[in-house]
Amino acid sequence: MKVVVAVKRVVDYNVKVRVKADNSGVDLANVKMSMNPFCEIAVEEAVRLKEKGVASEIVVVSVGPSAAQEQLRTALALGADRALLVESNDELNSLAVAKLLKAVVDKEQPQLVILGKQAIDSDNNQTGQMLAALTGYAQGTFASKVEVDGAQVKVTREIDGGLQTVALNLPAIVTTDLRLNEPRYASLPNIMKAKKKPLEVITPDALGVSTASTVKTLKVEAPAARSAGIKVKSVAELVEKLKNEAKVI
Amino acid sequence: MAILVIAEHNNGVLGAATLNTVAAAQKIGGDIAVLVAGQNVGAVAEAAAKIAGVARVLVADDAAYAHQLPENIAPLVVSIAQNFTHLLAPATTNGKNYLPRVAALLDVDQISEIVEVLGADTFKRPIYAGNAIATVQSSAPIKVISVRTTGFDAVSAEGGSASIEALGEVFDARSSTFIGEELAKSDRPELTAAKIVVSGGRGMGNGDNFKLLYALADKLGAAVGASRAAVDAGFVPNDMQVGQTGKIVAPQLYIAVGISGAIQHLAGMKDSKVIVAINKDEEAPIFQVADYGLVGDLFELVPALEKAV
């Protein structure tokens, strides 16, 4: 079966971001960018499904600027067969991305679409669920285990109190949680081979999708800083401070 | 303004997250209705009707909603959405699961995890693991919003006397089936609602050593949490994880033991009132956010602390 994986180019998770002085957003000039960590897990799961003989073709899709080709090449080096970039320089909201992905799903007709559970920049946790709504497919969010079984996929989900398992009719949408797998690294020969794999670039207009949004960002601020704390010398001093100064125990 | 709050529950007991979500609804202002969708939820509906400030409780009681599968809950919410200007759900794993599905079916953007209400259409929410706070404005006819529960003080669970109305139409997409669940059992307070949280990281060394934290937590009446490193190393189950990808907590007192303080962990606890760090590495980033830091060996300090409190 065909698997579509969506990946996003985001600021690297180790970067401590800074808010711009004019409060218009976060300063991303000259900041290291990477594939969103949850998307890496999504690519890895698709590659493992292919290695098991469950998936026959992996199409990796990104919606974003031209530079997102870098992340698509990374996914190709990890084992995806071909890539599709829906090129847009606007900052798109989750619904717009879900609509673009819906158009791609209509075109590609995959049996399974795998996304990360959230992107670490916007922290929205929406796109997979929205894509499921637009396609009418069932959804298995926050997946820590995925087993394709005939016309169904069994997904174990990380929920607040523990784990929940659901069976979804295929085609279906799955979003990955951290513990689904440990993503592999791309080897140098595979990085070289990935340069020759097909990468198609299209525009939202070509897909006939409007990316207008009902939500706008008015400003972005740094969070309130915590006042500097103190180092205490002993357990006795700590307990005394917690009881008499902070009054929390 | 008419606001629908979708209740968090386990079919038997109303979830505390519902009370924080109603608090956010009150900040927006308007008539507040609560939707209880599940199976055999009579007791939950009665509990919801007693919440202070709630005018109506809508009940959808059917086997199709027993496990709150989003394929069934979303069309149910959409069927009544036109009567409301705002749809609110707590940003629990349940709320995060069905709410974006509702928003897409209504063809509106969703605003995730608000921490402050500035007006009926303007809200604050953290982005970049809490390293920036965005102020966003929605022009959608129906505003679909998930609420970070630690951002709002819970309203009283008593004092209300809402009417209870049953919803007749049942939506059953039959595209997904509940197979089973494994819930971690704990006698300690729930992590997201606890007044005191004691958390362990990679520095704990192994799962057995967490009993030091359990002993301290029991003495303090605290919940026990963990960093991702501790969960990934298999010390404790994943539902104990505090951070950007785990649970967000904001207790009165957070005690971080053997946790270095990575950005992703801080995202889950830096709104705690008082933070205590116990770590042998005096350079650990956790000391930059800690009100009280104690540098030393946790295997000596934690038992000593347990004796001293």
XYZ file of C-alpha atoms in Angstrom:
558
model
C 0.000 0.000 0.000
C 0.971 3.595 -0.509
C 1.907 5.701 2.518
C 2.002 9.503 2.551
C 4.112 11.182 5.245
C 3.891 14.901 5.997
C 7.014 16.689 7.276
C 7.606 20.241 8.465
C 10.706 22.410 8.468
C 11.003 24.017 11.903
C 13.594 25.678 14.091
C 15.908 22.997 15.531
C 14.651 21.734 18.881
C 17.898 22.634 20.652
C 17.745 26.299 19.686
C 16.640 28.711 22.387
C 14.502 31.086 20.341
C 14.358 34.835 20.836
C 11.399 37.108 20.341
C 11.965 39.999 17.878
C 12.273 43.451 19.402
C 9.200 44.721 17.495
C 7.091 41.820 18.860
C 6.147 40.726 15.335
C 7.349 37.178 15.870
C 10.297 34.973 16.708
C 13.687 35.762 15.172
C 14.445 32.958 12.716
C 17.227 34.689 10.750
C 20.395 32.574 10.755
C 18.860 30.016 13.098
C 19.449 26.304 12.532
C 16.394 24.643 10.947
C 15.600 20.924 10.973
C 12.852 18.431 10.368
C 10.292 18.581 13.199
C 11.203 15.708 15.600
C 7.716 14.150 15.426
C 7.915 14.169 11.616
C 11.206 12.229 11.801
C 9.338 9.593 13.789
C 6.605 9.570 11.123
C 9.155 9.018 8.324
C 10.843 6.259 10.337
C 7.532 4.450 10.883
C 6.733 4.570 7.160
C 10.193 3.210 6.304
C 9.749 0.384 8.821
C 6.360 -0.458 7.252
C 8.118 -0.657 3.901
C 10.875 -2.855 5.302
C 8.183 -5.201 6.665
C 6.634 -5.395 3.203
C 3.458 -3.619 4.323
C 4.099 -0.359 2.473
C 4.988 -0.406 -1.224
C 5.650 3.287 -1.782
C 6.376 6.217 0.530
C 5.551 9.723 -0.664
C 6.835 12.480 1.592
C 5.090 15.870 1.467
C 5.933 19.240 2.929
C 4.086 22.538 2.854
C 6.408 25.495 3.229
C 9.143 27.640 1.700
C 11.523 26.498 -1.010
C 14.126 25.731 1.667
C 11.893 22.892 2.932
C 13.333 20.874 0.024
C 16.231 20.243 2.424
C 13.940 18.391 4.835
C 12.328 16.489 1.958
C 15.806 15.371 0.784
C 16.489 14.218 4.348
C 13.300 12.132 4.273
C 14.319 10.692 0.894
C 17.721 9.774 2.355
C 15.937 7.996 5.199
C 13.985 5.816 2.761
C 11.068 7.746 1.222
C 10.621 7.066 -2.518
C 9.601 10.465 -3.803
C 8.818 13.927 -2.508
C 6.308 16.676 -3.077
C 6.699 20.279 -1.930
C 3.671 22.523 -1.816
C 5.582 25.773 -1.943
C 4.260 28.705 0.048
C 6.198 31.464 1.749
C 3.261 32.522 3.901
C 3.032 31.295 7.438
C 0.071 28.941 7.085
C -2.292 27.871 9.832
C -3.035 24.204 10.470
C -6.377 24.284 8.626
C -4.756 25.634 5.451
C -2.050 22.960 5.661
C -4.694 20.282 6.236
C -6.608 21.487 3.157
C -3.453 21.337 1.034
C -2.670 17.859 2.357
C -6.261 16.818 1.589
C -5.698 17.838 -2.046
C -2.492 15.768 -2.086
C -4.318 12.788 -0.538
C -7.044 13.067 -3.199
C -4.351 12.959 -5.869
C -2.187 10.213 -4.390
C -4.903 8.007 -2.838
C -2.727 6.541 -0.055
C -4.012 3.913 2.392
C -2.217 5.498 5.313
C -1.128 9.068 6.073
C 1.376 9.552 8.890
C 2.045 12.941 10.508
C 3.763 14.069 13.692
C 1.456 14.810 16.621
C 2.562 18.446 16.774
C 5.128 20.834 15.349
C 7.491 22.241 17.977
C 7.181 25.803 16.635
C 3.434 26.481 16.660
C 2.683 23.700 19.213
C -0.798 23.428 17.683
C -1.412 19.677 17.557
C -4.174 20.084 14.923
C -3.127 19.195 11.379
C -3.537 15.391 11.513
C -6.953 15.604 13.133
C -8.057 18.275 10.640
C -6.854 16.190 7.698
C -8.831 13.248 9.090
C -11.936 15.434 9.287
C -11.548 16.754 5.726
C -10.933 13.303 4.218
C -13.536 11.630 6.438
C -10.937 9.035 7.472
C -10.550 7.631 10.978
C -7.700 9.001 13.091
C -5.175 7.405 15.426
C -3.474 10.290 17.238
C -0.472 10.171 19.630
C 0.472 6.702 18.374
C 3.064 4.663 20.250
C 2.411 1.470 18.238
C 1.027 0.933 14.726
C 0.105 -2.480 13.274
C -1.497 -2.819 9.855
C -3.817 -5.827 9.829
C -5.668 -6.431 6.546
C -8.155 -3.627 5.940
C -7.538 -2.135 9.379
C -4.743 -0.514 11.325
C -4.427 -1.085 15.058
C -3.055 1.966 16.845
C -1.948 2.112 20.479
C -2.325 5.693 21.686
C -0.703 7.582 24.544
C -3.555 9.058 26.591
C -3.548 10.981 29.873
C -3.986 7.962 32.141
C -1.943 5.429 30.161
C -2.461 3.686 26.824
C -5.503 3.082 24.631
C -5.780 0.817 21.589
C -8.162 1.486 18.698
C -8.705 -0.225 15.344
C -9.215 2.075 12.354
C -10.622 1.188 8.954
C -8.154 1.979 6.152
C -7.509 4.475 4.694
C -6.641 6.207 7.946
C -4.611 9.030 9.485
C -2.009 8.363 12.175
C -0.086 10.970 14.188
C 3.114 9.939 15.951
C 4.084 10.299 19.587
C 7.654 10.262 20.871
C 7.770 6.622 21.842
C 6.599 5.174 18.521
C 10.175 4.531 17.403
C 13.769 5.739 17.428
C 14.451 7.476 14.076
C 17.549 6.342 12.196
C 20.291 8.565 10.809
C 20.782 9.017 7.083
C 23.970 7.375 5.790
C 26.241 9.251 3.388
C 25.562 6.899 0.407
C 21.816 7.296 1.037
C 22.162 11.087 1.177
C 23.895 10.939 -2.220
C 21.219 8.626 -3.654
C 18.472 10.885 -2.306
C 19.697 13.687 -4.580
C 18.555 11.647 -7.575
C 15.105 10.776 -6.224
C 12.148 12.724 -7.691
C 11.062 15.921 -5.933
C 8.079 17.739 -7.401
C 7.244 21.346 -6.502
C 3.692 22.683 -6.811
C 1.782 25.720 -5.579
C -1.379 25.944 -3.438
C -3.073 27.553 -6.454
C -2.294 24.524 -8.614
C -4.064 22.394 -6.008
C -7.012 24.802 -6.075
C -6.817 25.455 -2.351
C -7.363 28.792 -0.625
C -5.076 29.314 2.358
C -6.982 32.245 3.887
C -7.205 32.179 7.660
C -9.627 33.391 10.326
C -6.893 33.749 12.947
C -4.211 36.423 12.973
C -1.303 36.939 15.337
C -1.366 40.420 16.856
C 1.933 40.170 18.692
C 4.510 37.806 20.096
C 6.162 38.485 23.455
C 8.779 36.864 25.613
C 7.275 35.045 28.586
C 7.512 36.697 31.995
C 10.965 35.987 33.377
C 11.242 34.256 36.742
C 13.082 36.226 39.371
C 16.475 34.785 40.200
C 16.480 32.149 42.896
C 19.019 31.291 45.535
C 21.116 28.256 46.304
C 20.582 26.880 49.789
C 23.318 25.080 51.701
C 21.407 22.311 53.417
C 18.164 20.351 53.543
C 17.333 22.055 56.833
C 17.688 25.486 55.235
C 15.546 24.381 52.260
C 12.740 23.127 54.509
C 12.910 26.311 56.582
C 12.601 28.471 53.425
C 9.744 26.398 52.008
C 7.847 26.619 55.304
C 8.476 30.219 56.332
C 9.447 32.163 53.221
C 7.538 30.504 50.355
C 4.898 28.983 52.659
C 4.241 26.084 50.273
C 4.574 23.176 52.728
C -22.402 35.107 23.395
C -23.187 31.432 23.876
C -20.391 29.113 24.884
C -20.283 25.334 24.753
C -17.797 23.601 27.043
C -17.182 19.953 26.224
C -16.800 18.010 29.461
C -13.866 15.767 30.299
C -14.989 12.586 32.063
C -14.471 8.824 32.224
C -18.223 8.000 32.022
C -18.364 7.796 35.833
C -16.662 10.897 37.192
C -16.489 14.461 35.846
C -12.860 15.422 35.132
C -11.376 18.355 37.047
C -10.161 19.835 33.729
C -13.810 20.700 32.979
C -13.824 23.189 35.886
C -10.793 25.062 34.540
C -12.378 25.155 31.083
C -15.610 26.624 32.491
C -13.410 29.253 34.195
C -12.008 30.236 30.785
C -15.574 30.362 29.406
C -16.575 32.741 32.214
C -13.697 35.055 31.269
C -15.107 35.195 27.723
C -18.569 35.913 29.168
C -21.992 34.694 28.055
C -24.330 31.772 28.599
C -22.409 28.600 29.300
C -23.635 25.156 28.319
C -21.737 21.938 29.023
C -21.856 18.926 26.703
C -21.499 15.516 28.322
C -21.038 12.830 25.671
C -20.482 9.245 26.757
C -22.234 6.098 27.869
C -24.229 5.838 31.125
C -23.193 9.363 32.017
C -26.150 10.247 34.273
C -23.897 10.902 37.273
C -21.493 13.002 35.182
C -24.373 15.099 33.835
C -25.655 15.715 37.375
C -22.164 16.737 38.499
C -21.889 19.071 35.484
C -25.254 20.669 36.353
C -23.883 21.632 39.783
C -20.863 23.518 38.396
C -21.079 27.191 39.341
C -21.990 29.377 36.370
C -23.313 26.677 34.047
C -26.798 27.336 32.616
C -27.479 24.159 30.632
C -26.112 20.641 30.391
C -26.579 18.782 27.118
C -26.283 15.013 27.372
C -25.515 12.591 24.562
C -25.718 9.152 26.138
C -25.021 6.305 23.748
C -22.638 3.393 23.246
C -21.216 5.271 20.233
C -19.706 7.852 22.628
C -18.469 5.408 25.299
C -14.790 5.970 24.525
C -15.111 9.466 23.061
C -13.904 8.334 19.644
C -13.371 11.562 17.662
C -15.041 10.082 14.561
C -18.322 10.054 16.550
C -17.864 12.985 18.948
C -16.895 15.498 16.229
C -20.106 15.207 14.142
C -22.147 15.330 17.366
C -20.518 18.629 18.374
C -20.862 19.993 14.831
C -24.609 19.164 14.871
C -25.192 21.635 17.722
C -22.337 24.066 17.001
C -24.505 26.631 15.158
C -26.167 27.507 18.482
C -22.870 28.745 19.916
C -20.277 31.444 19.316
C -17.499 29.567 21.157
C -16.660 25.884 21.514
C -14.216 25.144 24.337
C -12.547 21.904 25.387
C -9.741 21.259 27.850
C -6.350 20.579 26.220
C -6.272 17.025 27.569
C -5.388 14.149 25.225
C -9.134 13.728 24.666
C -9.781 17.375 23.882
C -6.737 17.574 21.613
C -7.996 14.488 19.812
C -11.536 15.531 18.828
C -11.484 19.356 18.847
C -9.388 20.005 15.685
C -11.666 17.505 13.923
C -14.637 19.644 14.957
C -12.910 22.844 13.773
C -12.095 21.421 10.340
C -15.650 20.150 9.869
C -16.852 23.693 10.655
C -14.173 25.087 8.295
C -12.648 27.352 10.971
C -9.172 27.591 12.460
C -8.666 26.315 15.988
C -6.785 28.181 18.704
C -4.837 25.687 20.810
C -4.015 25.833 24.515
C -4.992 29.358 25.464
C -3.593 30.564 28.799
C -5.352 33.937 28.948
C -8.558 35.529 27.657
C -8.133 39.166 26.537
C -11.588 39.517 25.003
C -14.268 37.468 23.267
C -12.040 37.070 20.203
C -8.500 37.651 21.521
C -6.406 35.166 23.437
C -2.860 34.445 24.558
C -1.161 31.122 23.905
C 2.386 29.845 24.287
C 4.406 28.825 21.212
C 7.952 27.435 20.766
C 7.743 25.286 23.908
C 6.601 28.257 25.960
C 9.554 30.425 24.929
C 7.205 32.955 23.352
C 3.630 34.025 24.052
C 1.465 34.867 21.039
C -1.597 37.113 21.188
C -4.042 35.891 18.554
C -7.349 37.214 17.293
C -10.049 35.151 15.627
C -12.638 36.413 13.164
C -14.275 32.985 12.843
C -18.068 32.904 13.303
C -17.607 29.996 15.711
C -14.414 30.150 17.753
C -12.977 26.726 18.482
C -10.555 26.844 21.398
C -8.684 24.371 23.568
C -7.837 25.551 27.070
C -4.596 24.912 28.935
C -6.083 23.999 32.305
C -3.145 25.317 34.347
C -3.826 28.796 32.921
C -7.207 29.133 34.699
C -8.247 28.586 38.329
C -11.017 26.000 38.566
C -14.555 27.249 39.217
C -16.490 25.727 42.105
C -17.955 22.291 41.437
C -20.925 23.227 43.644
C -23.553 25.930 43.656
C -24.961 25.658 40.146
C -28.376 24.297 39.180
C -28.328 23.897 35.411
C -31.102 22.241 33.434
C -30.266 18.877 31.869
C -31.389 18.211 28.290
C -30.899 14.993 26.331
C -29.683 15.112 22.728
C -31.558 12.567 20.634
C -29.636 12.154 17.407
C -26.777 9.609 17.505
C -23.696 9.852 15.279
C -21.818 6.607 14.754
C -19.280 6.744 11.930
C -18.237 3.099 12.471
C -14.807 3.878 11.025
C -12.989 3.150 14.278
C -13.374 0.690 17.137
C -12.177 0.797 20.721
C -10.078 -2.299 21.498
C -8.855 -1.737 25.035
C -6.888 0.403 27.415
C -4.204 0.043 30.048
C -4.456 2.721 32.687
C -1.652 3.272 35.170
C -2.924 2.864 38.725
C -1.943 5.404 41.334
C -3.222 6.405 44.764
C -1.384 9.717 44.593
C -3.061 12.920 43.410
C -3.433 13.441 39.687
C -0.301 15.048 38.219
C -2.003 17.981 36.489
C -4.144 18.870 39.533
C -1.640 18.264 42.375
C -0.551 21.167 44.601
C 2.905 19.662 44.961
C 4.782 17.687 42.296
C 8.026 15.780 42.846
C 9.749 14.844 39.567
C 12.727 12.666 38.773
C 15.045 12.652 35.777
C 17.873 10.628 34.361
C 19.857 11.318 37.534
C 17.624 8.857 39.396
C 19.671 6.098 37.751
C 16.926 3.466 37.591
C 13.223 2.832 38.202
C 13.827 1.342 41.655
C 15.319 4.589 42.909
C 12.042 6.377 42.189
C 10.838 4.889 45.479
C 12.846 7.669 47.148
C 10.585 10.156 45.355
C 7.422 8.179 46.126
C 8.305 8.259 49.835
C 8.887 12.026 49.719
C 5.722 12.561 47.662
C 3.599 10.565 50.108
C 4.893 12.646 52.996
C 3.989 15.858 51.131
C 0.737 14.609 49.573
C 2.363 15.196 46.194
C 2.107 13.664 42.730
C 5.197 12.169 41.086
C 6.315 13.219 37.614
C 9.307 12.546 35.403
C 11.408 14.008 32.625
C 11.424 12.511 29.156
C 14.870 11.037 29.825
C 13.483 9.064 32.763
C 10.528 7.826 30.696
C 12.648 6.890 27.675
C 15.075 5.032 29.928
C 12.097 2.965 31.110
C 12.295 4.129 34.743
C 8.592 5.075 34.825
C 5.530 4.968 32.502
C 5.038 7.706 29.904
C 1.902 9.166 31.494
C 4.213 10.582 34.199
C 6.123 12.736 31.708
C 6.124 16.484 32.351
C 7.070 18.725 29.431
C 6.206 20.124 26.009
C 5.153 16.687 24.788
C 3.880 15.367 28.110
C 1.771 16.968 30.800
C 1.786 20.667 31.624
C 1.721 21.318 35.371
C 1.679 24.494 37.452
C 1.619 23.391 41.101
C 2.376 25.492 44.172
C 5.637 23.591 44.595
C 7.629 21.657 41.985
C 10.643 19.682 43.171
C 12.943 18.634 40.294
C 15.330 15.871 41.300
C 18.150 14.807 38.991
C 16.639 16.801 36.109
C 18.982 18.978 34.046
C 16.224 21.313 32.831
C 16.059 20.988 29.028
C 13.845 23.524 27.163
C 11.255 20.807 26.536
C 10.989 19.944 30.240
C 10.806 23.572 31.366
C 7.873 24.049 28.957
C 5.860 21.730 31.186
C 6.594 23.181 34.620
C 7.974 26.711 34.541
C 4.665 28.258 35.593
C 4.924 26.492 38.962
C 4.754 28.954 41.872
C 7.899 27.730 43.611
C 10.532 25.540 41.951
C 13.117 23.570 43.909
C 16.012 21.870 42.106
C 18.160 19.125 43.566
C 21.076 18.334 41.291
C 24.732 17.474 41.679
C 25.701 19.589 38.645
C 25.817 23.161 39.788
C 25.783 24.356 36.131
C 22.539 22.518 35.252
C 20.071 24.857 33.470
C 17.348 23.908 35.978
C 19.048 26.209 38.521
C 18.241 29.190 36.261
C 14.519 28.769 36.916
C 14.692 27.326 40.435
C 13.694 29.531 43.382
C 15.681 27.284 45.703
C 18.560 25.155 44.496
C 20.350 22.457 46.426
C 23.594 21.169 44.917
C 24.534 17.664 45.956
C 23.885 13.951 45.754
C 20.163 13.260 45.464
C 20.580 9.847 47.114
C 21.544 11.620 50.332
C 19.467 14.772 49.977
C 16.089 13.246 49.075
C 15.921 10.873 52.098
C 17.112 13.738 54.319
C 14.409 15.982 52.903
C 11.796 13.291 53.469
C 12.806 13.078 57.141
C 12.847 16.845 57.549
C 9.353 17.660 56.233
